Tab-separated table of C-alpha atoms and ligand atoms in Angstrom:
chain	number	residue	atom	x	y	z
A	1	MET	CA	-15.865	98.136	-12.465
A	2	SER	CA	-15.484	95.760	-9.835
A	3	PHE	CA	-12.217	93.882	-10.387
A	4	GLN	CA	-9.695	93.231	-7.376
A	5	SER	CA	-6.620	92.457	-9.406
A	6	GLN	CA	-4.483	95.451	-10.333
A	7	TYR	CA	-3.641	93.610	-13.565
A	8	LEU	CA	-7.339	93.352	-14.952
A	9	ARG	CA	-8.106	97.020	-13.966
A	10	SER	CA	-4.987	97.840	-16.277
A	11	VAL	CA	-6.143	95.733	-18.934
A	12	TYR	CA	-9.695	96.998	-18.880
A	13	GLN	CA	-8.452	100.452	-18.911
A	14	THR	CA	-6.597	99.783	-21.981
A	15	VAL	CA	-9.408	98.264	-23.462
A	16	CYS	CA	-11.480	101.305	-22.847
A	17	GLN	CA	-8.712	103.589	-24.497
A	18	ARG	CA	-8.666	101.498	-27.482
A	19	ASN	CA	-12.181	100.964	-28.053
A	20	ALA	CA	-13.432	104.371	-26.914
A	21	GLY	CA	-17.315	104.699	-27.372
A	22	GLU	CA	-17.985	101.005	-28.492
A	23	SER	CA	-20.236	100.649	-25.451
A	24	GLU	CA	-21.871	97.098	-26.026
A	25	PHE	CA	-17.989	95.759	-26.537
A	26	LEU	CA	-16.748	97.281	-23.375
A	27	GLN	CA	-20.040	95.924	-21.404
A	28	ALA	CA	-19.355	92.644	-22.568
A	29	VAL	CA	-15.442	92.517	-21.963
A	30	GLU	CA	-16.163	94.170	-18.447
A	31	GLU	CA	-18.802	91.524	-17.646
A	32	VAL	CA	-16.027	88.913	-18.502
A	33	LEU	CA	-13.136	90.261	-16.857
A	34	GLU	CA	-15.201	90.629	-13.505
A	35	SER	CA	-15.288	86.952	-13.480
A	36	PHE	CA	-11.340	86.576	-13.558
A	37	ASP	CA	-10.175	87.847	-10.227
A	38	PRO	CA	-10.079	84.146	-9.183
A	39	VAL	CA	-8.252	82.889	-12.218
A	40	VAL	CA	-5.418	85.411	-12.024
A	41	GLU	CA	-4.991	84.284	-8.589
A	42	LYS	CA	-5.147	80.653	-9.325
A	43	ARG	CA	-3.516	80.600	-12.925
A	44	PRO	CA	-0.209	83.061	-12.868
A	45	ASP	CA	0.644	81.099	-15.762
A	46	LEU	CA	-2.129	82.550	-17.911
A	47	VAL	CA	-1.191	85.945	-16.908
A	48	GLU	CA	2.367	85.543	-17.634
A	49	ALA	CA	1.338	84.312	-21.413
A	50	GLY	CA	-0.637	87.255	-21.922
A	51	ILE	CA	-3.483	85.355	-22.637
A	52	ILE	CA	-6.076	87.998	-21.232
A	53	GLU	CA	-4.604	90.968	-23.175
A	54	ARG	CA	-4.759	88.900	-26.433
A	55	LEU	CA	-8.299	87.726	-25.567
A	56	VAL	CA	-9.550	91.360	-25.764
A	57	GLU	CA	-8.458	92.329	-29.202
A	58	PRO	CA	-10.049	90.617	-32.035
A	59	GLU	CA	-7.580	88.528	-34.399
A	60	ARG	CA	-9.158	90.239	-37.622
A	61	LEU	CA	-11.690	92.784	-38.586
A	62	ILE	CA	-13.085	92.902	-42.279
A	63	GLN	CA	-15.046	95.730	-43.286
A	64	PHE	CA	-16.494	96.053	-46.944
A	65	ARG	CA	-18.977	97.840	-49.039
A	66	VAL	CA	-22.129	95.844	-50.195
A	67	SER	CA	-23.851	97.814	-53.223
A	68	TRP	CA	-26.864	96.471	-54.777
A	69	VAL	CA	-29.881	97.254	-56.792
A	70	ASP	CA	-33.419	97.411	-55.335
A	71	ASP	CA	-36.601	96.857	-57.280
A	72	LYS	CA	-36.722	100.407	-58.535
A	73	GLY	CA	-33.228	100.187	-60.083
A	74	LYS	CA	-31.829	102.141	-57.648
A	75	VAL	CA	-28.171	101.349	-56.616
A	76	ARG	CA	-28.011	101.277	-52.671
A	77	VAL	CA	-25.032	100.795	-50.525
A	78	ASN	CA	-24.506	99.134	-47.130
A	79	ARG	CA	-21.739	98.502	-44.762
A	80	GLY	CA	-20.749	94.701	-44.488
A	81	TRP	CA	-18.440	93.170	-41.826
A	82	ARG	CA	-16.743	89.831	-40.705
A	83	ILE	CA	-15.167	89.823	-37.353
A	84	GLN	CA	-12.912	86.794	-36.979
A	85	TYR	CA	-12.429	86.904	-33.320
A	86	ASN	CA	-10.300	84.012	-32.140
A	87	SER	CA	-9.259	80.944	-33.960
A	88	ALA	CA	-7.648	79.182	-30.809
A	89	ILE	CA	-9.817	76.193	-30.698
A	90	GLY	CA	-11.029	75.710	-34.109
A	91	PRO	CA	-12.053	77.561	-37.159
A	92	TYR	CA	-14.136	80.907	-36.765
A	93	LYS	CA	-17.409	80.297	-36.211
A	94	GLY	CA	-20.777	82.511	-35.511
A	95	GLY	CA	-23.688	84.083	-37.063
A	96	ILE	CA	-24.448	86.770	-39.631
A	97	ARG	CA	-26.690	89.713	-38.320
A	98	LEU	CA	-28.669	91.661	-40.889
A	99	HIS	CA	-30.492	94.789	-38.328
A	100	PRO	CA	-30.061	98.305	-38.976
A	101	SER	CA	-28.457	98.803	-35.538
A	102	VAL	CA	-25.257	96.615	-36.635
A	103	ASN	CA	-21.871	98.226	-36.047
A	104	VAL	CA	-18.404	97.285	-35.118
A	105	SER	CA	-19.404	97.687	-31.348
A	106	VAL	CA	-22.340	95.250	-31.709
A	107	LEU	CA	-20.397	92.822	-33.756
A	108	LYS	CA	-17.336	92.728	-31.736
A	109	PHE	CA	-19.336	92.089	-28.450
A	110	LEU	CA	-20.876	89.337	-30.105
A	111	GLY	CA	-17.526	87.740	-31.485
A	112	PHE	CA	-16.188	88.013	-28.065
A	113	GLU	CA	-19.133	86.069	-26.342
A	114	GLN	CA	-19.210	83.531	-29.072
A	115	THR	CA	-15.564	82.745	-28.523
A	116	PHE	CA	-16.417	81.574	-24.676
A	117	LYS	CA	-19.929	80.260	-26.052
A	118	ASN	CA	-18.340	77.855	-28.600
A	119	SER	CA	-15.460	76.611	-26.049
A	120	LEU	CA	-18.343	75.780	-23.750
A	121	THR	CA	-19.897	73.696	-26.575
A	122	GLY	CA	-16.981	71.343	-26.408
A	123	LEU	CA	-16.825	71.248	-30.329
A	124	PRO	CA	-13.707	72.530	-32.123
A	125	MET	CA	-15.118	76.035	-33.221
A	126	GLY	CA	-13.370	79.424	-32.667
A	127	GLY	CA	-15.278	82.734	-32.398
A	128	ALA	CA	-16.604	85.118	-35.082
A	129	LYS	CA	-19.613	87.232	-35.883
A	130	GLY	CA	-20.415	89.606	-39.019
A	131	GLY	CA	-23.476	91.071	-40.419
A	132	ALA	CA	-24.291	94.570	-42.210
A	133	ASP	CA	-26.532	97.504	-41.299
A	134	PHE	CA	-29.237	96.427	-43.869
A	135	ASP	CA	-32.957	96.238	-42.994
A	136	PRO	CA	-34.943	93.406	-44.365
A	137	LYS	CA	-38.070	94.896	-43.177
A	138	GLY	CA	-40.109	95.762	-46.037
A	139	LYS	CA	-37.712	94.343	-48.743
A	140	SER	CA	-38.989	92.199	-51.535
A	141	GLU	CA	-37.708	88.634	-52.010
A	142	GLY	CA	-35.708	89.647	-54.631
A	143	GLU	CA	-34.021	92.354	-52.983
A	144	ILE	CA	-33.113	90.038	-50.022
A	145	MET	CA	-31.375	87.836	-52.638
A	146	ARG	CA	-29.670	90.408	-54.327
A	147	PHE	CA	-28.479	91.703	-51.116
A	148	CYS	CA	-27.434	88.494	-49.605
A	149	GLN	CA	-25.643	87.726	-53.139
A	150	SER	CA	-23.800	91.081	-53.073
A	151	PHE	CA	-22.765	90.286	-49.253
A	152	THR	CA	-21.275	86.808	-50.197
A	153	THR	CA	-19.266	88.326	-53.159
A	154	GLU	CA	-17.080	89.871	-50.834
A	155	LEU	CA	-17.145	87.432	-47.670
A	156	SER	CA	-16.477	84.537	-49.823
A	157	LYS	CA	-12.935	85.725	-49.957
A	158	HIS	CA	-12.313	85.241	-46.514
A	159	ILE	CA	-14.319	82.208	-45.338
A	160	GLY	CA	-13.846	78.622	-45.919
A	161	ALA	CA	-15.339	75.113	-44.376
A	162	ASP	CA	-11.817	75.038	-42.380
A	163	THR	CA	-11.283	78.808	-42.243
A	164	ASP	CA	-14.453	80.566	-40.996
A	165	VAL	CA	-18.180	79.169	-41.105
A	166	PRO	CA	-20.850	81.534	-40.696
A	167	ALA	CA	-24.483	81.113	-40.018
A	168	GLY	CA	-27.719	82.632	-39.200
A	169	ASP	CA	-28.656	85.378	-36.553
A	170	ILE	CA	-31.178	88.268	-36.016
A	171	GLY	CA	-32.427	88.698	-39.625
A	172	VAL	CA	-30.744	85.591	-41.237
A	173	GLY	CA	-32.611	82.040	-41.592
A	174	ALA	CA	-32.372	79.475	-43.876
A	175	ARG	CA	-33.709	81.713	-46.837
A	176	GLU	CA	-30.736	83.936	-46.266
A	177	ILE	CA	-28.077	81.259	-45.806
A	178	GLY	CA	-29.608	79.747	-48.899
A	179	TYR	CA	-28.823	82.827	-51.039
A	180	MET	CA	-25.441	83.152	-49.521
A	181	PHE	CA	-24.504	79.302	-50.004
A	182	GLY	CA	-25.817	79.369	-53.694
A	183	GLN	CA	-23.278	82.779	-54.404
A	184	TYR	CA	-20.643	80.867	-52.708
A	185	LYS	CA	-20.690	77.738	-54.391
A	186	ARG	CA	-21.167	79.859	-57.939
A	187	LEU	CA	-18.133	81.901	-57.066
A	188	ASN	CA	-15.863	78.882	-55.712
A	189	ASN	CA	-17.422	75.779	-57.536
A	190	GLU	CA	-17.302	73.858	-54.433
A	191	PHE	CA	-19.889	72.322	-52.260
A	192	THR	CA	-18.756	72.244	-48.648
A	193	GLY	CA	-20.108	72.925	-45.185
A	194	VAL	CA	-18.992	76.765	-45.356
A	195	LEU	CA	-22.058	77.908	-44.161
A	196	THR	CA	-24.423	76.328	-41.476
A	197	GLY	CA	-28.329	76.669	-40.884
A	198	LYS	CA	-28.496	75.593	-44.660
A	199	SER	CA	-31.881	73.993	-45.997
A	200	LEU	CA	-31.887	70.300	-45.484
A	201	GLN	CA	-31.888	69.787	-49.401
A	202	SER	CA	-28.439	71.860	-49.406
A	203	GLY	CA	-26.752	69.750	-46.808
A	204	GLY	CA	-28.468	71.574	-43.512
A	205	SER	CA	-28.895	69.537	-40.302
A	206	LEU	CA	-32.132	68.122	-39.105
A	207	ALA	CA	-32.948	70.182	-35.809
A	208	ARG	CA	-30.819	73.125	-36.293
A	209	LYS	CA	-33.883	75.295	-36.814
A	210	GLU	CA	-35.182	74.206	-33.432
A	211	ALA	CA	-31.663	73.986	-31.810
A	212	THR	CA	-31.089	77.215	-29.739
A	213	GLY	CA	-34.696	77.262	-28.443
A	214	TYR	CA	-34.692	73.604	-27.484
A	215	GLY	CA	-30.933	73.746	-26.135
A	216	LEU	CA	-32.172	76.765	-24.118
A	217	CYS	CA	-35.312	74.624	-22.508
A	218	TYR	CA	-32.635	71.674	-22.376
A	219	PHE	CA	-30.432	73.739	-20.193
A	220	VAL	CA	-33.227	75.258	-18.053
A	221	GLN	CA	-34.553	72.004	-17.392
A	222	GLU	CA	-31.284	70.404	-16.452
A	223	MET	CA	-30.505	73.788	-14.055
A	224	LEU	CA	-34.121	73.456	-12.297
A	225	SER	CA	-33.824	69.706	-11.794
A	226	TYR	CA	-30.078	69.668	-10.277
A	227	ILE	CA	-30.449	72.662	-8.013
A	228	LYS	CA	-34.255	72.737	-7.371
A	229	LYS	CA	-35.632	69.559	-7.839
A	230	ASP	CA	-38.194	71.172	-10.097
A	231	SER	CA	-39.157	71.204	-13.748
A	232	PHE	CA	-41.132	73.217	-16.405
A	233	GLU	CA	-44.076	71.243	-15.498
A	234	GLY	CA	-47.151	73.324	-14.585
A	235	LYS	CA	-44.808	76.803	-14.711
A	236	THR	CA	-45.893	80.000	-16.464
A	237	VAL	CA	-43.425	81.492	-18.848
A	238	VAL	CA	-42.839	84.640	-20.719
A	239	ILE	CA	-40.612	84.713	-23.847
A	240	SER	CA	-39.392	88.098	-25.448
A	241	GLY	CA	-39.125	88.075	-29.241
A	242	SER	CA	-41.080	86.069	-31.747
A	243	GLY	CA	-38.324	84.853	-33.984
A	244	ASN	CA	-36.096	81.787	-34.209
A	245	VAL	CA	-34.788	81.272	-30.927
A	246	ALA	CA	-38.337	82.477	-29.073
A	247	ILE	CA	-40.450	80.191	-31.180
A	248	TYR	CA	-38.761	76.953	-30.501
A	249	ALA	CA	-38.121	78.020	-26.875
A	250	ASN	CA	-42.047	78.462	-26.773
A	251	GLU	CA	-42.351	75.088	-28.719
A	252	LYS	CA	-40.010	72.917	-26.149
A	253	ALA	CA	-41.226	74.586	-22.971
A	254	THR	CA	-44.719	73.589	-23.864
A	255	GLN	CA	-43.733	70.424	-24.630
A	256	LEU	CA	-42.198	69.874	-21.405
A	257	GLY	CA	-45.397	71.126	-19.684
A	258	ALA	CA	-45.153	74.802	-19.265
A	259	LYS	CA	-47.665	77.522	-20.438
A	260	VAL	CA	-46.079	80.218	-22.447
A	261	VAL	CA	-48.321	83.335	-21.819
A	262	ALA	CA	-46.725	86.217	-23.533
A	263	MET	CA	-44.394	86.981	-26.469
A	264	SER	CA	-43.095	90.108	-28.432
A	265	ASP	CA	-41.787	91.905	-31.369
A	266	SER	CA	-40.061	94.994	-31.573
A	267	ASN	CA	-43.164	96.947	-31.646
A	268	GLY	CA	-45.048	95.115	-28.741
A	269	TYR	CA	-46.137	92.114	-27.095
A	270	ILE	CA	-49.097	89.820	-26.360
A	271	TYR	CA	-50.560	88.212	-23.649
A	272	ASP	CA	-52.630	84.988	-23.903
A	273	GLU	CA	-53.675	83.751	-20.505
A	274	LYS	CA	-54.665	80.514	-21.889
A	275	GLY	CA	-51.411	80.109	-23.215
A	276	ILE	CA	-50.153	81.045	-26.838
A	277	ASP	CA	-51.082	79.193	-29.928
A	278	LEU	CA	-47.789	78.499	-31.440
A	279	ALA	CA	-49.417	77.513	-34.787
A	280	VAL	CA	-50.773	81.161	-35.020
A	281	ILE	CA	-47.423	82.642	-34.389
A	282	LYS	CA	-45.508	80.522	-36.806
A	283	GLN	CA	-48.179	81.421	-39.444
A	284	ILE	CA	-47.830	85.013	-38.931
A	285	LYS	CA	-43.870	85.079	-38.160
A	286	GLU	CA	-42.520	82.247	-40.478
A	287	VAL	CA	-45.126	82.252	-43.143
A	288	GLU	CA	-46.292	86.004	-43.653
A	289	ARG	CA	-43.467	87.357	-41.945
A	290	GLY	CA	-46.013	89.997	-40.126
A	291	ARG	CA	-46.069	91.524	-36.936
A	292	ILE	CA	-47.218	90.056	-33.616
A	293	LYS	CA	-50.049	92.410	-33.201
A	294	GLU	CA	-51.912	90.434	-35.910
A	295	TYR	CA	-52.156	87.632	-32.900
A	296	ALA	CA	-54.756	89.678	-31.105
A	297	LYS	CA	-56.792	89.991	-33.913
A	298	ARG	CA	-56.701	86.298	-34.797
A	299	VAL	CA	-57.183	84.938	-31.338
A	300	PRO	CA	-60.040	85.774	-29.140
A	301	GLY	CA	-59.336	86.637	-25.450
A	302	SER	CA	-55.667	87.843	-26.243
A	303	VAL	CA	-54.394	91.251	-25.645
A	304	TYR	CA	-51.799	93.441	-27.851
A	305	THR	CA	-49.848	95.959	-25.833
A	306	GLU	CA	-47.631	98.614	-27.855
A	307	GLY	CA	-44.271	98.791	-26.799
A	308	CYS	CA	-42.066	95.693	-26.037
A	309	GLY	CA	-40.475	96.458	-23.043
A	310	GLY	CA	-44.018	95.883	-21.026
A	311	ILE	CA	-43.434	92.220	-21.474
A	312	TRP	CA	-41.595	92.065	-18.233
A	313	SER	CA	-44.531	93.419	-16.389
A	314	VAL	CA	-46.402	90.005	-16.979
A	315	LYS	CA	-46.238	87.722	-14.012
A	316	CYS	CA	-44.350	84.323	-14.466
A	317	ASP	CA	-42.443	81.705	-13.085
A	318	ILE	CA	-39.675	81.426	-15.794
A	319	ALA	CA	-38.630	84.325	-18.172
A	320	LEU	CA	-36.612	83.749	-21.365
A	321	PRO	CA	-35.337	86.697	-23.049
A	322	CYS	CA	-34.781	85.718	-26.586
A	323	ALA	CA	-34.936	89.140	-28.818
A	324	THR	CA	-31.901	91.251	-28.399
A	325	GLN	CA	-28.995	92.620	-26.512
A	326	ASN	CA	-29.976	95.203	-23.645
A	327	GLU	CA	-33.691	94.380	-23.893
A	328	LEU	CA	-34.008	93.780	-20.034
A	329	ASN	CA	-33.048	96.552	-17.730
A	330	GLY	CA	-32.516	96.897	-13.763
A	331	GLU	CA	-36.169	98.355	-13.346
A	332	GLN	CA	-37.736	95.321	-15.505
A	333	ALA	CA	-35.706	92.927	-13.669
A	334	GLN	CA	-37.229	94.280	-10.406
A	335	GLN	CA	-40.478	94.084	-11.659
A	336	LEU	CA	-40.092	90.250	-12.689
A	337	VAL	CA	-38.533	89.749	-9.034
A	338	ASN	CA	-41.689	91.408	-7.441
A	339	ASN	CA	-43.727	89.171	-9.242
A	340	GLY	CA	-42.143	86.224	-8.073
A	341	VAL	CA	-39.803	85.114	-11.034
A	342	ALA	CA	-37.786	81.990	-10.043
A	343	VAL	CA	-35.460	81.382	-13.300
A	344	VAL	CA	-34.199	83.661	-15.946
A	345	ALA	CA	-32.488	82.274	-18.957
A	346	GLU	CA	-30.953	83.966	-21.594
A	347	GLY	CA	-31.899	82.915	-24.933
A	348	ALA	CA	-30.621	85.919	-26.870
A	349	ASN	CA	-26.955	87.549	-26.510
A	350	MET	CA	-26.534	89.934	-23.632
A	351	PRO	CA	-30.376	90.569	-23.298
A	352	SER	CA	-29.980	91.324	-19.608
A	353	THR	CA	-28.107	94.782	-18.559
A	354	PRO	CA	-25.540	94.564	-16.040
A	355	ASP	CA	-27.825	95.833	-13.361
A	356	ALA	CA	-30.671	93.514	-14.100
A	357	VAL	CA	-27.957	90.514	-13.629
A	358	GLU	CA	-27.037	91.976	-10.487
A	359	ILE	CA	-30.645	92.269	-9.296
A	360	PHE	CA	-31.330	88.609	-10.408
A	361	GLN	CA	-28.198	87.398	-8.512
A	362	ALA	CA	-29.006	89.730	-5.493
A	363	ASN	CA	-32.361	87.864	-5.281
A	364	ASN	CA	-31.048	84.315	-6.035
A	365	ILE	CA	-32.918	84.284	-8.619
A	366	LEU	CA	-31.530	81.153	-10.956
A	367	PHE	CA	-30.091	82.942	-13.564
A	368	SER	CA	-27.868	81.740	-16.733
A	369	PRO	CA	-26.082	83.872	-19.142
A	370	GLY	CA	-26.745	83.668	-23.031
A	371	LYS	CA	-23.347	82.298	-23.707
A	372	ALA	CA	-24.287	78.962	-21.585
A	373	SER	CA	-28.029	78.749	-22.360
A	374	ASN	CA	-28.425	80.086	-26.094
A	375	ALA	CA	-25.253	77.604	-27.070
A	376	GLY	CA	-27.386	74.839	-28.473
A	377	GLY	CA	-27.454	76.797	-31.849
A	378	VAL	CA	-24.063	76.674	-32.550
A	379	SER	CA	-23.861	73.105	-31.300
A	380	VAL	CA	-26.092	72.011	-33.787
A	381	SER	CA	-24.182	74.180	-36.131
A	382	GLY	CA	-21.102	72.282	-35.186
A	383	LEU	CA	-22.798	69.056	-35.893
A	384	GLU	CA	-23.906	70.056	-39.070
A	385	MET	CA	-20.279	70.764	-40.237
A	386	CYS	CA	-19.579	67.427	-38.811
A	387	GLN	CA	-22.117	65.561	-40.730
A	388	ASN	CA	-20.927	67.799	-43.927
A	389	SER	CA	-17.433	66.781	-43.462
A	390	MET	CA	-18.751	62.778	-43.321
A	391	ARG	CA	-21.300	63.468	-46.316
A	392	TYR	CA	-23.871	61.899	-44.125
A	393	SER	CA	-26.795	63.114	-42.093
A	394	TRP	CA	-28.277	61.948	-38.665
A	395	SER	CA	-31.879	61.682	-37.839
A	396	PHE	CA	-33.693	64.447	-35.977
A	397	GLU	CA	-33.802	62.306	-32.892
A	398	ASP	CA	-30.048	61.757	-33.302
A	399	VAL	CA	-29.178	65.493	-33.487
A	400	ASP	CA	-31.765	66.262	-30.602
A	401	ALA	CA	-30.248	63.805	-28.208
A	402	LYS	CA	-26.567	65.000	-29.202
A	403	LEU	CA	-27.844	68.856	-28.331
A	404	LYS	CA	-29.475	67.825	-25.118
A	405	ASN	CA	-26.256	65.870	-23.788
A	406	ILE	CA	-24.367	69.167	-24.675
A	407	MET	CA	-26.625	71.449	-23.014
A	408	ILE	CA	-26.379	69.100	-20.077
A	409	ASN	CA	-22.765	69.239	-19.996
A	410	ILE	CA	-22.563	73.090	-20.509
A	411	PHE	CA	-24.476	73.343	-17.502
A	412	HIS	CA	-22.674	70.859	-15.268
A	413	ASN	CA	-19.021	72.502	-16.497
A	414	ALA	CA	-20.363	75.849	-15.740
A	415	TYR	CA	-21.785	75.171	-12.350
A	416	ARG	CA	-18.511	72.988	-11.243
A	417	ALA	CA	-16.136	75.668	-12.502
A	418	ALA	CA	-18.199	78.232	-10.436
A	419	GLU	CA	-17.758	75.893	-7.307
A	420	GLU	CA	-13.916	75.397	-8.031
A	421	TYR	CA	-13.270	78.933	-8.314
A	422	GLY	CA	-15.460	79.891	-4.979
A	423	HIS	CA	-18.446	81.109	-6.469
A	424	LYS	CA	-20.934	78.109	-6.230
A	425	GLY	CA	-24.345	78.763	-7.838
A	426	ASN	CA	-23.065	81.887	-9.732
A	427	LEU	CA	-23.406	80.577	-13.423
A	428	VAL	CA	-22.078	83.831	-14.861
A	429	MET	CA	-19.003	83.532	-13.364
A	430	GLY	CA	-18.771	79.791	-13.892
A	431	ALA	CA	-19.536	80.085	-17.958
A	432	ASN	CA	-17.100	82.720	-18.097
A	433	ILE	CA	-14.306	80.757	-16.456
A	434	ALA	CA	-14.914	77.331	-17.938
A	435	GLY	CA	-15.296	79.087	-21.688
A	436	PHE	CA	-11.978	80.785	-20.982
A	437	LEU	CA	-9.762	77.961	-19.902
A	438	LYS	CA	-10.062	75.844	-22.802
A	439	VAL	CA	-9.225	78.579	-25.316
A	440	ALA	CA	-6.545	79.988	-22.729
A	441	GLU	CA	-4.978	76.668	-22.721
A	442	ALA	CA	-4.943	76.412	-26.359
A	443	MET	CA	-3.514	80.027	-26.812
A	444	LYS	CA	-0.904	79.171	-24.166
A	445	TRP	CA	0.212	75.842	-26.387
A	446	GLN	CA	0.038	77.723	-29.583
A	447	GLY	CA	2.514	80.285	-28.079
A	448	VAL	CA	3.004	83.660	-29.470
A	449	ALA	CA	5.184	84.828	-32.654
A	450	TYR	CA	8.060	86.660	-31.568
B	501	LIG	P1	-34.520	86.473	-35.492
B	501	LIG	O1	-34.442	87.635	-36.673
B	501	LIG	O2	-35.422	85.207	-35.490
B	501	LIG	O3	-36.003	87.077	-34.451
B	501	LIG	C1	-35.435	88.167	-33.660
B	501	LIG	C2	-36.600	88.626	-32.641
B	501	LIG	O4	-36.027	89.641	-31.608
B	501	LIG	C3	-37.774	89.387	-33.677
B	501	LIG	O5	-38.770	88.879	-32.866
B	501	LIG	C4	-37.359	90.862	-33.625
B	501	LIG	O6	-38.704	91.649	-33.733
B	501	LIG	C5	-36.969	90.743	-32.359
B	501	LIG	N1	-35.852	92.088	-31.948
B	501	LIG	C6	-35.083	92.345	-32.643
B	501	LIG	N2	-34.416	93.200	-32.464
B	501	LIG	C7	-35.141	93.742	-31.564
B	501	LIG	C8	-34.950	95.091	-30.679
B	501	LIG	N3	-34.120	95.977	-31.060
B	501	LIG	N4	-35.758	95.448	-29.882
B	501	LIG	C9	-36.724	94.278	-29.493
B	501	LIG	N5	-37.085	93.540	-30.471
B	501	LIG	C10	-35.966	92.970	-31.092
B	501	LIG	O7	-33.418	86.338	-34.590
B	501	LIG	P2	-33.127	85.229	-33.592
B	501	LIG	O8	-34.362	84.535	-32.910
B	501	LIG	O9	-32.093	84.180	-34.378
B	501	LIG	O10	-32.016	85.716	-32.514
B	501	LIG	C11	-32.505	86.359	-31.391
B	501	LIG	C12	-31.619	86.622	-30.276
B	501	LIG	O11	-30.837	85.204	-30.170
B	501	LIG	C13	-30.685	87.490	-30.767
B	501	LIG	O12	-29.808	88.267	-29.743
B	501	LIG	C14	-29.367	86.477	-31.453
B	501	LIG	O13	-27.805	86.921	-31.251
B	501	LIG	C15	-29.581	85.226	-30.548
B	501	LIG	N6	-29.108	84.073	-30.476
B	501	LIG	C16	-29.693	83.605	-32.297
B	501	LIG	C17	-29.413	81.876	-32.317
B	501	LIG	C18	-29.620	81.413	-33.681
B	501	LIG	O14	-29.443	80.219	-33.744
B	501	LIG	N7	-30.432	81.979	-34.367
B	501	LIG	C19	-28.328	81.396	-31.576
B	501	LIG	C20	-28.035	82.029	-30.396
B	501	LIG	C21	-28.263	83.187	-29.697
B	501	LIG	P3	-38.795	92.465	-34.617
B	501	LIG	O15	-39.387	91.316	-35.836
B	501	LIG	O16	-39.768	93.296	-34.595
B	501	LIG	O17	-37.456	93.006	-35.437
B	502	LIG	O1	-25.016	83.417	-31.584
B	502	LIG	C1	-25.111	82.269	-32.140
B	502	LIG	O2	-24.560	81.560	-31.357
B	502	LIG	C2	-25.718	82.304	-33.435
B	502	LIG	N1	-26.161	83.369	-33.816
B	502	LIG	C3	-25.478	80.769	-33.979
B	502	LIG	C4	-23.905	80.620	-34.511
B	502	LIG	C5	-23.592	79.589	-35.485
B	502	LIG	O3	-22.815	79.554	-35.921
B	502	LIG	O4	-24.500	78.454	-35.390
């Protein structure tokens, strides 16, 4: 703990007592509270209103049983959750994650981060997250559909276009959102923007699929240009993961003149000195839903290495962690630094461990936290809600231009907040403070129930 303020120390101690053993949630809260010493000093009114004590507690946590029938006719049971974290500035909003590692700690950390991220987008969205400990790997199309339907049967009681609007995350893309939307519509007899990331035919937004990865690159482009008068042109890039975020980060970085030489999945990573052929990755990951090791069999000259952590030993100028939380530790951060990395921008949520972040900052690496640089996905989700409310849809170019503008604004707001609060260049502090202030003002104005 490195808080100067006695007040923050005591808030954090209470959080530790109340959430014992929830390591991811405690990690996320500590990282944010560490940014608040200058806020506590400058804004005694927010301390007085008890905003920080309230923010570290989710508004509502819903847990439910998801029973479904597999292809052999056997009944299977999973655990589902929705965490409605904070509704101060808009309806609850955030993704659904389907992965065996999902638990209350992981979803609380994600809901907490989402609250700040959504605030940074400038759009009216509160924070939420949900999911289940269901493993989509090896499941048939029918099993995925039946799981999503059963999950939605319970979830539908708690969501709504003006209440809580879920979307995708790990293990959930347009296919799963489609099954959830279909089930919601069947149960409620209404066609609304209750979920985002829908297929285009069901009212989805153009550019939602690309949004997180493209947004990440727009953010990096602005950060590089503003701080270093530099660009993606001619840079070597390493991207972990090979899912939705990683694929479209690769696409945009390549369009902007960079060469992406490595990508991964949870089993291992591929290195392709010539630059990864994204069409092959899309075929393996989006069409066949296969493993990345296939790439090395199909593309001569590329190499597959077992173990996903090894990707950080690949020499690069820009590293974009786009897989999952705590995928990049201190030792790996040091390796990146030793190999001359200049920029690390998070596409995933909390992919760098606290010691990795410390190493990047101590070595003057341009580092941006996920809640700022991966906000493009939820931003276009916000734009999807907007189009659904209007019963209208914008062109790809329109949405893409709005996304770019939002990412540029997020960078400058975070940069400005860091400077204003005495930590110029520290985007972790800037993003935490800028994200916090809007939510905090709203909570203060809305009062507390006596
Ligand atoms: P996908 O399910 O599409 O892809 C996830 C990728 O990360 C896969 O390559 C997966 O490999 C890998 N991965 C997942 N878990 C692990 C793990 N424990 N260790 C190593 N690799 C792992 O998810 P997304 O691309 O949508 O999400 C990636 C990250 O970005 C997450 O942190 C998510 O919260 C965040 N994010 C997503 C947004 C979105 O719009 N989708 C928006 C903002 C952030 P494998 O196939 O082997 O499991
Ligand atoms: O982490 C995230 O921002 C997401 N998974 C996207 C959430 C959304 O509502 O689009």
